[in-house]
Amino acid sequence: MTGPESRLTGPVRVVGVGLLGTSIALGLRARGVDVILSDASPTNVRIAMDYGAGRSAGDADEPQLIVVCVPPDVTASVIVRELSAYPRSVVTDVASVKGPVLAAVRAAGADVTRYVGSHPLAGREKGGPMSGRADLFLGRPWVVAGHPDISYQTAAAVDDLVLDLGATLVEMTAEQHDSSVALVSHAPQLVSTLMARRLVAAPEAAVNLAGGGLRDVTRVASSDPGLWVQILGANAGATADVLRGVRDDLDEVLAALDAASADVDAAADGTPWRRALAETLAGGNAGVARIPGKHGQDRRYAQLVVMVDDAPGELARLLTELGEDGVNLEDLRLEHSPGAQIGLAEIAVLPETLDTVTSALAARGWRIAG
Ligand SMILES: NC(=O)c1ccc[n+]([C@@H]2O[C@H](COP(=O)([O-])OP(=O)(O)OC[C@H]3O[C@@H](n4cnc5c(N)ncnc54)[C@H](O)[C@@H]3O)[C@@H](O)[C@H]2O)c1
Ligand SMILES: O=C(O)C(=O)C[C@]1(C(=O)O)C=C[C@@H](O)C=C1
């Protein structure tokens, strides 16, 4: 297979070919790297091979780099096993927590001069090899959690992996990593989950009104509970600290809302509850403005929303006409409120083609909603 040049020379052995492992393997194959696939599940190896993610292991393999992509609970023991089975290979892992993994590898007496942990801040709410995407890591931060026992030259193979997959290398200690992801990943997972849980017993009529706001807040609530119990258990202290802050804010919001409902002149200006709510909402504005990139959208693509009549064949006509205009659709999401006579097709295109696509669709009579 030919592809853009890679920094890694290979072979690269990927252990655990679920979402992360298959995505890494597909990205490396696209660069022509020899990738060896391994998993406790032979079925997952076969699926990943069918996807073109690499080949099965052979007795003579001498991997340049081994990437362990298994659930957090078993990550340390798999790292220890791989370090021992391949005494000349550098080993990394992609588990969502770094401190406990490094501590367990050290405690097992393994050769940490060839191990450095890492973590791509990229993922999906769906696991397994069939969810793998070669471009999952493009433009995303990827933390390499260095430690004093590995040399710069040895760790360079892991830096090369990050750069070959188009991610942005971020160096921090395991402790800095774990407290950072408690804030940007682990507590948000629970906040999303808690909101989604409110829907379980809600009346269908209410749930049917759901739009983009609820969808944005609850997307990661579909994540695998088995994986997340492991992640949260391994980063419990730091995650609890973030959630205590959320609880303090929530208490203030509840006090303001209670005051608002008890207020006989709720329309009057300058009431403390009104100021408290405004401050909380403005704090949210300030916080979201600090998130790099265009929040809530895939930074690689531009989005446009096309109104599609609720009639047979209309969506197919849109897709056909986009094809006739030579538009390569990067992603498609259809939003449809029950009872509405119209659907909203959110389509993602390359940013440089947005103006042309918008004009072409408008010329064909499509209504663009945003
Ligand atoms: N899902 C995400 O969004 C995401 C993002 C970044 C990092 N991570 C981390 O990546 C790792 C993998 O997550 P995933 O989402 O790809 O999970 P996944 O469930 O999709 O894949 C895990 C794979 O590991 C295999 N496996 C389990 N135990 C094994 C063992 N002992 N030996 C060999 N293979 C074994 C499973 O069969 C499965 O194929 C986790 O440590 C997770 O914390 C996940
Ligand atoms: O975008 C998603 O679906 C994710 O769940 C990705 C996400 C995150 O919280 O950003 C989740 C866990 C991983 O450890 C890294 C990335």
Short mmCIF file of C-alpha atoms and ligand atoms in Angstrom, two decimals:
data_model
loop_
_atom_site.label_atom_id
_atom_site.label_comp_id
_atom_site.label_asym_id
_atom_site.label_seq_id
_atom_site.Cartn_x
_atom_site.Cartn_y
_atom_site.Cartn_z
CA MET A 1 0.00 0.00 0.00
CA THR A 2 1.31 3.44 -0.80
CA GLY A 3 0.56 6.49 1.27
CA PRO A 4 2.07 9.68 2.58
CA GLU A 5 5.46 9.17 4.17
CA SER A 6 5.49 8.03 7.80
CA ARG A 7 7.95 8.92 10.54
CA LEU A 8 7.54 5.44 12.03
CA THR A 9 9.41 2.68 10.26
CA GLY A 10 7.27 -0.12 11.75
CA PRO A 11 6.16 -2.69 12.30
CA VAL A 12 3.67 -1.35 14.83
CA ARG A 13 1.83 -3.91 16.94
CA VAL A 14 -1.62 -2.82 18.12
CA VAL A 15 -2.99 -4.77 21.09
CA GLY A 16 -6.76 -4.34 21.49
CA VAL A 17 -8.43 -3.60 18.18
CA GLY A 18 -11.60 -1.86 19.36
CA LEU A 19 -12.41 1.77 18.54
CA LEU A 20 -9.00 3.18 19.47
CA GLY A 21 -6.82 0.30 18.25
CA THR A 22 -8.56 -0.02 14.89
CA SER A 23 -8.51 3.77 14.37
CA ILE A 24 -4.76 3.88 15.07
CA ALA A 25 -4.14 0.87 12.83
CA LEU A 26 -6.20 2.31 9.94
CA GLY A 27 -4.39 5.66 10.22
CA LEU A 28 -0.97 3.96 10.13
CA ARG A 29 -1.94 1.68 7.23
CA ALA A 30 -2.97 4.78 5.26
CA ARG A 31 0.66 5.89 5.68
CA GLY A 32 1.97 2.52 4.50
CA VAL A 33 3.15 1.30 7.93
CA ASP A 34 3.19 -2.49 8.54
CA VAL A 35 0.60 -3.01 11.32
CA ILE A 36 0.21 -6.19 13.37
CA LEU A 37 -3.19 -6.70 15.05
CA SER A 38 -3.77 -8.53 18.33
CA ASP A 39 -6.82 -8.83 20.60
CA ALA A 40 -8.22 -11.16 23.25
CA SER A 41 -11.14 -11.54 20.83
CA PRO A 42 -10.16 -13.34 17.58
CA THR A 43 -13.41 -12.05 16.06
CA ASN A 44 -12.32 -8.45 16.60
CA VAL A 45 -8.96 -9.19 14.95
CA ARG A 46 -10.77 -10.68 11.93
CA ILE A 47 -13.12 -7.68 11.67
CA ALA A 48 -10.21 -5.23 11.92
CA MET A 49 -8.31 -7.19 9.24
CA ASP A 50 -11.38 -7.14 6.99
CA TYR A 51 -11.40 -3.35 7.42
CA GLY A 52 -7.83 -3.22 6.12
CA ALA A 53 -6.37 -2.27 9.52
CA GLY A 54 -3.40 -4.66 9.32
CA ARG A 55 -2.29 -8.30 9.50
CA SER A 56 -2.26 -11.03 12.14
CA ALA A 57 0.80 -11.61 14.33
CA GLY A 58 3.69 -13.85 13.22
CA ASP A 59 6.40 -15.63 15.25
CA ALA A 60 9.21 -13.52 13.79
CA ASP A 61 7.63 -10.13 14.50
CA GLU A 62 9.93 -7.51 16.01
CA PRO A 63 7.74 -4.45 16.45
CA GLN A 64 9.36 -1.02 16.55
CA LEU A 65 6.42 0.15 18.67
CA ILE A 66 3.58 -1.56 20.55
CA VAL A 67 0.38 0.40 21.21
CA VAL A 68 -1.83 -1.07 23.95
CA CYS A 69 -5.49 -0.09 23.40
CA VAL A 70 -7.36 -2.27 25.89
CA PRO A 71 -9.76 -1.24 28.71
CA PRO A 72 -8.12 0.62 31.63
CA ASP A 73 -8.51 -2.27 34.13
CA VAL A 74 -6.26 -4.57 32.10
CA THR A 75 -3.98 -1.96 30.53
CA ALA A 76 -1.10 -2.26 33.02
CA SER A 77 -0.98 -6.08 32.91
CA VAL A 78 -1.04 -6.09 29.09
CA ILE A 79 1.79 -3.50 29.02
CA VAL A 80 3.86 -5.66 31.40
CA ARG A 81 3.21 -8.74 29.24
CA GLU A 82 4.16 -6.94 26.01
CA LEU A 83 7.36 -5.42 27.50
CA SER A 84 8.44 -8.91 28.49
CA ALA A 85 7.40 -10.65 25.24
CA TYR A 86 9.13 -8.04 23.00
CA PRO A 87 12.36 -6.97 24.77
CA ARG A 88 13.45 -4.61 21.96
CA SER A 89 10.14 -2.78 21.43
CA VAL A 90 8.97 0.56 22.81
CA VAL A 91 5.52 0.27 24.42
CA THR A 92 2.81 2.89 24.88
CA ASP A 93 -0.88 2.74 25.78
CA VAL A 94 -3.87 5.00 25.16
CA ALA A 95 -5.86 4.48 28.36
CA SER A 96 -7.84 7.51 29.55
CA VAL A 97 -5.99 7.60 32.90
CA LYS A 98 -2.21 7.72 33.20
CA GLY A 99 -1.09 7.87 36.86
CA PRO A 100 -2.50 4.53 38.07
CA VAL A 101 -1.29 2.72 34.91
CA LEU A 102 2.32 3.94 35.32
CA ALA A 103 2.25 3.10 39.04
CA ALA A 104 1.01 -0.45 38.35
CA VAL A 105 3.60 -1.06 35.60
CA ARG A 106 6.36 0.12 37.96
CA ALA A 107 4.96 -1.99 40.83
CA ALA A 108 5.12 -5.08 38.60
CA GLY A 109 8.88 -4.48 38.18
CA ALA A 110 8.60 -4.06 34.39
CA ASP A 111 11.24 -2.32 32.25
CA VAL A 112 9.85 1.24 32.27
CA THR A 113 12.86 2.50 30.26
CA ARG A 114 10.86 1.29 27.22
CA TYR A 115 7.37 2.38 28.34
CA VAL A 116 5.71 5.77 28.14
CA GLY A 117 1.95 6.24 28.50
CA SER A 118 -0.12 8.39 26.17
CA HIS A 119 -3.72 9.46 25.63
CA PRO A 120 -5.42 10.87 22.53
CA LEU A 121 -8.24 13.29 23.40
CA ALA A 122 -10.31 11.85 20.61
CA GLY A 123 -12.96 9.22 20.66
CA ARG A 124 -16.56 8.34 20.13
CA GLU A 125 -19.44 7.12 22.22
CA LYS A 126 -19.36 3.79 20.30
CA GLY A 127 -16.63 1.18 20.78
CA GLY A 128 -15.51 -1.87 18.78
CA PRO A 129 -13.51 -2.28 15.57
CA MET A 130 -16.43 -1.31 13.35
CA SER A 131 -16.42 2.19 14.88
CA GLY A 132 -12.76 2.73 13.92
CA ARG A 133 -11.90 5.80 11.81
CA ALA A 134 -8.50 6.51 10.22
CA ASP A 135 -8.99 10.26 10.70
CA LEU A 136 -10.14 10.08 14.35
CA PHE A 137 -7.03 11.86 15.65
CA LEU A 138 -6.62 14.63 13.06
CA GLY A 139 -5.98 17.93 14.83
CA ARG A 140 -6.77 16.48 18.27
CA PRO A 141 -4.49 16.84 21.32
CA TRP A 142 -2.58 13.64 22.21
CA VAL A 143 -0.87 13.67 25.59
CA VAL A 144 2.43 11.85 26.05
CA ALA A 145 2.97 11.46 29.80
CA GLY A 146 6.74 11.29 30.13
CA HIS A 147 8.60 10.10 33.23
CA PRO A 148 12.29 10.28 34.27
CA ASP A 149 13.14 6.64 33.43
CA ILE A 150 12.62 6.82 29.67
CA SER A 151 15.13 8.59 27.42
CA TYR A 152 14.16 11.23 24.90
CA GLN A 153 15.42 9.00 22.04
CA THR A 154 13.34 5.99 23.12
CA ALA A 155 10.16 8.03 23.62
CA ALA A 156 10.61 9.53 20.12
CA ALA A 157 8.78 6.54 18.59
CA VAL A 158 5.63 7.54 20.50
CA ASP A 159 5.98 11.17 19.36
CA ASP A 160 6.25 9.82 15.79
CA LEU A 161 3.02 7.85 16.26
CA VAL A 162 1.18 10.98 17.39
CA LEU A 163 2.50 13.06 14.48
CA ASP A 164 1.92 10.33 11.87
CA LEU A 165 -1.74 10.23 12.89
CA GLY A 166 -2.08 14.00 12.44
CA ALA A 167 -2.60 14.71 16.15
CA THR A 168 -1.03 17.49 18.22
CA LEU A 169 1.60 16.33 20.68
CA VAL A 170 1.13 17.60 24.25
CA GLU A 171 3.69 16.72 26.91
CA MET A 172 2.64 16.57 30.58
CA THR A 173 3.17 14.42 33.63
CA ALA A 174 0.72 11.64 34.43
CA GLU A 175 -0.59 13.66 37.40
CA GLN A 176 -1.13 16.82 35.32
CA HIS A 177 -2.90 14.71 32.72
CA ASP A 178 -5.25 13.03 35.19
CA SER A 179 -6.35 16.27 36.85
CA SER A 180 -6.82 17.93 33.43
CA VAL A 181 -8.99 15.15 31.99
CA ALA A 182 -11.08 15.06 35.17
CA LEU A 183 -12.18 18.57 34.17
CA VAL A 184 -12.46 18.25 30.37
CA SER A 185 -13.62 14.64 29.97
CA HIS A 186 -14.49 12.65 33.08
CA ALA A 187 -16.76 15.11 34.95
CA PRO A 188 -18.47 16.14 31.65
CA GLN A 189 -19.27 12.46 31.00
CA LEU A 190 -21.13 12.28 34.32
CA VAL A 191 -22.93 15.61 33.84
CA SER A 192 -24.14 14.38 30.44
CA THR A 193 -25.18 11.04 31.96
CA LEU A 194 -27.09 12.67 34.83
CA MET A 195 -29.06 14.87 32.44
CA ALA A 196 -29.85 11.93 30.14
CA ARG A 197 -31.04 9.90 33.14
CA ARG A 198 -33.80 12.50 33.70
CA LEU A 199 -35.28 11.36 30.37
CA VAL A 200 -35.79 7.71 31.32
CA ALA A 201 -39.16 8.19 33.01
CA ALA A 202 -40.14 11.41 31.22
CA PRO A 203 -43.42 11.57 29.26
CA GLU A 204 -42.96 10.69 25.58
CA ALA A 205 -44.60 13.95 24.56
CA ALA A 206 -41.82 15.88 26.31
CA VAL A 207 -38.96 13.74 24.96
CA ASN A 208 -40.36 14.10 21.43
CA LEU A 209 -39.70 17.83 21.57
CA ALA A 210 -35.95 17.27 21.95
CA GLY A 211 -33.78 19.40 19.68
CA GLY A 212 -30.12 20.25 19.24
CA GLY A 213 -29.60 21.52 22.79
CA LEU A 214 -30.49 18.25 24.49
CA ARG A 215 -28.64 16.27 21.83
CA ASP A 216 -25.43 18.28 22.40
CA VAL A 217 -25.61 17.91 26.17
CA THR A 218 -26.35 14.17 26.15
CA ARG A 219 -24.27 12.76 23.24
CA VAL A 220 -21.66 11.08 25.41
CA ALA A 221 -24.34 9.64 27.72
CA SER A 222 -24.51 6.79 25.15
CA SER A 223 -20.95 5.72 26.07
CA ASP A 224 -20.15 2.21 27.27
CA PRO A 225 -20.86 1.93 31.05
CA GLY A 226 -18.30 -0.88 31.42
CA LEU A 227 -15.49 1.31 30.05
CA TRP A 228 -16.54 4.39 32.00
CA VAL A 229 -16.82 2.64 35.37
CA GLN A 230 -13.15 1.75 34.88
CA ILE A 231 -12.12 5.27 33.81
CA LEU A 232 -14.01 7.00 36.64
CA GLY A 233 -12.83 4.47 39.22
CA ALA A 234 -9.21 5.14 38.23
CA ASN A 235 -9.58 8.94 38.38
CA ALA A 236 -12.16 9.17 41.15
CA GLY A 237 -10.54 11.79 43.39
CA ALA A 238 -9.89 14.39 40.70
CA THR A 239 -13.31 13.83 39.11
CA ALA A 240 -15.08 14.18 42.47
CA ASP A 241 -13.25 17.50 43.05
CA VAL A 242 -14.63 18.90 39.78
CA LEU A 243 -18.14 17.64 40.54
CA ARG A 244 -18.08 19.24 44.02
CA GLY A 245 -17.59 22.59 42.25
CA VAL A 246 -20.49 21.75 39.93
CA ARG A 247 -22.62 20.87 42.99
CA ASP A 248 -21.81 24.25 44.62
CA ASP A 249 -22.88 26.06 41.45
CA LEU A 250 -26.00 23.88 41.22
CA ASP A 251 -26.93 24.78 44.81
CA GLU A 252 -26.69 28.46 43.89
CA VAL A 253 -28.83 27.96 40.80
CA LEU A 254 -31.45 26.07 42.82
CA ALA A 255 -31.57 28.84 45.42
CA ALA A 256 -32.04 31.42 42.64
CA LEU A 257 -34.77 29.36 40.94
CA ASP A 258 -36.57 28.81 44.25
CA ALA A 259 -36.42 32.55 44.91
CA ALA A 260 -37.73 33.22 41.40
CA SER A 261 -40.72 30.92 41.84
CA ALA A 262 -41.53 32.49 45.22
CA ASP A 263 -41.20 36.03 43.82
CA VAL A 264 -44.61 37.68 43.45
CA ASP A 265 -43.15 40.36 41.19
CA ALA A 266 -40.91 38.14 39.06
CA ALA A 267 -40.77 40.70 36.23
CA ALA A 268 -39.05 43.35 38.37
CA ASP A 269 -35.41 44.20 37.62
CA GLY A 270 -32.52 44.04 40.06
CA THR A 271 -33.67 41.09 42.14
CA PRO A 272 -30.85 38.97 43.64
CA TRP A 273 -32.08 35.77 42.02
CA ARG A 274 -32.02 37.44 38.60
CA ARG A 275 -28.44 38.62 39.16
CA ALA A 276 -27.39 35.17 40.39
CA LEU A 277 -28.81 33.46 37.29
CA ALA A 278 -27.27 36.06 34.97
CA GLU A 279 -23.86 35.56 36.59
CA THR A 280 -24.10 31.80 36.25
CA LEU A 281 -25.13 32.03 32.59
CA ALA A 282 -22.39 34.57 31.83
CA GLY A 283 -19.88 32.27 33.54
CA GLY A 284 -20.98 29.55 31.13
CA ASN A 285 -20.41 31.91 28.18
CA ALA A 286 -16.91 32.68 29.44
CA GLY A 287 -16.12 29.01 29.98
CA VAL A 288 -17.32 27.80 26.60
CA ALA A 289 -15.36 30.58 24.87
CA ARG A 290 -12.19 29.01 26.26
CA ILE A 291 -12.75 25.70 24.44
CA PRO A 292 -10.44 25.64 21.41
CA GLY A 293 -12.14 25.31 18.01
CA LYS A 294 -15.72 25.77 17.03
CA HIS A 295 -17.66 24.29 19.93
CA GLY A 296 -20.12 21.53 19.12
CA GLN A 297 -18.92 21.05 15.58
CA ASP A 298 -16.27 19.01 13.88
CA ARG A 299 -13.45 21.50 13.31
CA ARG A 300 -12.36 19.80 10.11
CA TYR A 301 -15.62 20.50 8.28
CA ALA A 302 -18.06 23.30 7.63
CA GLN A 303 -21.73 22.57 8.32
CA LEU A 304 -24.84 23.65 6.54
CA VAL A 305 -28.45 22.81 7.27
CA VAL A 306 -30.79 22.08 4.39
CA MET A 307 -34.57 21.93 4.83
CA VAL A 308 -35.95 18.71 3.35
CA ASP A 309 -39.71 18.29 2.79
CA ASP A 310 -41.22 15.33 4.61
CA ALA A 311 -42.08 13.53 1.35
CA PRO A 312 -40.89 10.22 -0.14
CA GLY A 313 -37.61 10.50 -2.05
CA GLU A 314 -36.72 14.06 -0.97
CA LEU A 315 -33.60 13.13 1.00
CA ALA A 316 -32.47 10.84 -1.83
CA ARG A 317 -32.98 13.77 -4.28
CA LEU A 318 -30.79 16.01 -2.09
CA LEU A 319 -28.01 13.41 -2.01
CA THR A 320 -28.27 12.76 -5.76
CA GLU A 321 -28.11 16.46 -6.57
CA LEU A 322 -25.11 16.97 -4.27
CA GLY A 323 -23.43 14.11 -6.15
CA GLU A 324 -24.32 15.67 -9.53
CA ASP A 325 -22.70 18.92 -8.33
CA GLY A 326 -19.53 16.99 -7.47
CA VAL A 327 -19.90 17.58 -3.71
CA ASN A 328 -18.11 15.11 -1.44
CA LEU A 329 -20.29 14.74 1.66
CA GLU A 330 -18.07 14.37 4.76
CA ASP A 331 -20.95 13.70 7.16
CA LEU A 332 -24.74 13.75 7.29
CA ARG A 333 -27.18 14.03 10.20
CA LEU A 334 -30.94 14.20 9.82
CA GLU A 335 -32.97 15.96 12.48
CA HIS A 336 -36.65 15.35 12.36
CA SER A 337 -39.22 16.44 14.88
CA PRO A 338 -42.23 14.11 15.07
CA GLY A 339 -45.27 15.78 13.58
CA ALA A 340 -43.24 18.38 11.65
CA GLN A 341 -43.62 18.42 7.88
CA ILE A 342 -39.96 19.15 7.37
CA GLY A 343 -36.61 17.51 8.16
CA LEU A 344 -33.31 19.29 8.71
CA ALA A 345 -30.36 17.65 6.93
CA GLU A 346 -27.14 18.82 8.56
CA ILE A 347 -24.41 18.21 6.04
CA ALA A 348 -20.68 18.57 6.56
CA VAL A 349 -18.42 19.61 3.70
CA LEU A 350 -14.82 20.79 3.33
CA PRO A 351 -14.69 24.44 4.49
CA GLU A 352 -13.26 25.64 1.15
CA THR A 353 -16.29 24.23 -0.73
CA LEU A 354 -18.97 25.73 1.55
CA ASP A 355 -19.80 28.81 -0.54
CA THR A 356 -19.96 26.84 -3.82
CA VAL A 357 -22.14 24.12 -2.27
CA THR A 358 -24.49 26.68 -0.70
CA SER A 359 -24.93 28.54 -4.01
CA ALA A 360 -25.41 25.30 -5.98
CA LEU A 361 -28.12 24.06 -3.59
CA ALA A 362 -29.86 27.45 -3.54
CA ALA A 363 -29.83 27.48 -7.37
CA ARG A 364 -31.62 24.12 -7.34
CA GLY A 365 -34.29 25.57 -5.02
CA TRP A 366 -33.21 24.02 -1.72
CA ARG A 367 -33.87 26.13 1.38
CA ILE A 368 -30.78 26.58 3.53
CA ALA A 369 -31.61 26.95 7.23
CA GLY A 370 -28.13 27.80 8.48
N1 LIG B 1 -13.57 5.36 23.62
C1 LIG B 1 -12.95 6.52 23.59
O1 LIG B 1 -13.51 7.53 23.19
C2 LIG B 1 -11.51 6.57 24.05
C3 LIG B 1 -10.74 7.71 23.74
C4 LIG B 1 -9.41 7.77 24.16
C5 LIG B 1 -8.86 6.68 24.86
N2 LIG B 1 -9.63 5.61 25.16
C6 LIG B 1 -9.00 4.48 25.87
O2 LIG B 1 -8.68 3.51 24.89
C7 LIG B 1 -8.77 2.18 25.44
C8 LIG B 1 -9.65 1.34 24.52
O3 LIG B 1 -10.93 1.93 24.44
P1 LIG B 1 -11.90 1.61 23.21
O4 LIG B 1 -12.96 2.65 23.22
O5 LIG B 1 -11.12 1.35 21.97
O6 LIG B 1 -12.55 0.24 23.72
P2 LIG B 1 -13.17 -0.94 22.85
O7 LIG B 1 -14.07 -1.68 23.76
O8 LIG B 1 -13.70 -0.44 21.57
O9 LIG B 1 -11.90 -1.86 22.54
C9 LIG B 1 -11.16 -2.56 23.52
C10 LIG B 1 -10.57 -3.81 22.87
O10 LIG B 1 -9.67 -4.43 23.79
C11 LIG B 1 -9.84 -5.83 23.71
N3 LIG B 1 -9.33 -6.43 24.94
C12 LIG B 1 -9.91 -6.40 26.18
N4 LIG B 1 -9.10 -7.00 27.07
C13 LIG B 1 -7.99 -7.41 26.40
C14 LIG B 1 -6.80 -8.09 26.77
N5 LIG B 1 -6.58 -8.45 28.03
N6 LIG B 1 -5.88 -8.35 25.81
C15 LIG B 1 -6.10 -7.98 24.52
N7 LIG B 1 -7.22 -7.35 24.11
C16 LIG B 1 -8.13 -7.06 25.04
C17 LIG B 1 -11.33 -6.01 23.48
O11 LIG B 1 -11.62 -7.29 22.93
C18 LIG B 1 -11.63 -4.86 22.51
O12 LIG B 1 -11.46 -5.26 21.17
C19 LIG B 1 -9.31 2.36 26.85
O13 LIG B 1 -8.26 2.21 27.76
C20 LIG B 1 -9.87 3.77 26.89
O14 LIG B 1 -9.75 4.35 28.17
C21 LIG B 1 -10.92 5.51 24.75
O1 LIG B 2 -15.93 12.63 21.78
C1 LIG B 2 -16.21 11.62 22.41
O2 LIG B 2 -17.16 10.92 22.12
C2 LIG B 2 -15.40 11.18 23.54
O3 LIG B 2 -15.91 10.52 24.35
C3 LIG B 2 -13.99 11.50 23.60
C4 LIG B 2 -13.28 11.57 24.94
C5 LIG B 2 -13.57 12.94 25.57
O4 LIG B 2 -14.14 13.00 26.64
O5 LIG B 2 -13.19 13.93 24.94
C6 LIG B 2 -13.67 10.48 25.86
C7 LIG B 2 -12.80 9.73 26.55
C8 LIG B 2 -11.42 9.59 26.13
O6 LIG B 2 -10.53 9.25 27.10
C9 LIG B 2 -10.98 10.68 25.29
C10 LIG B 2 -11.84 11.45 24.61
#
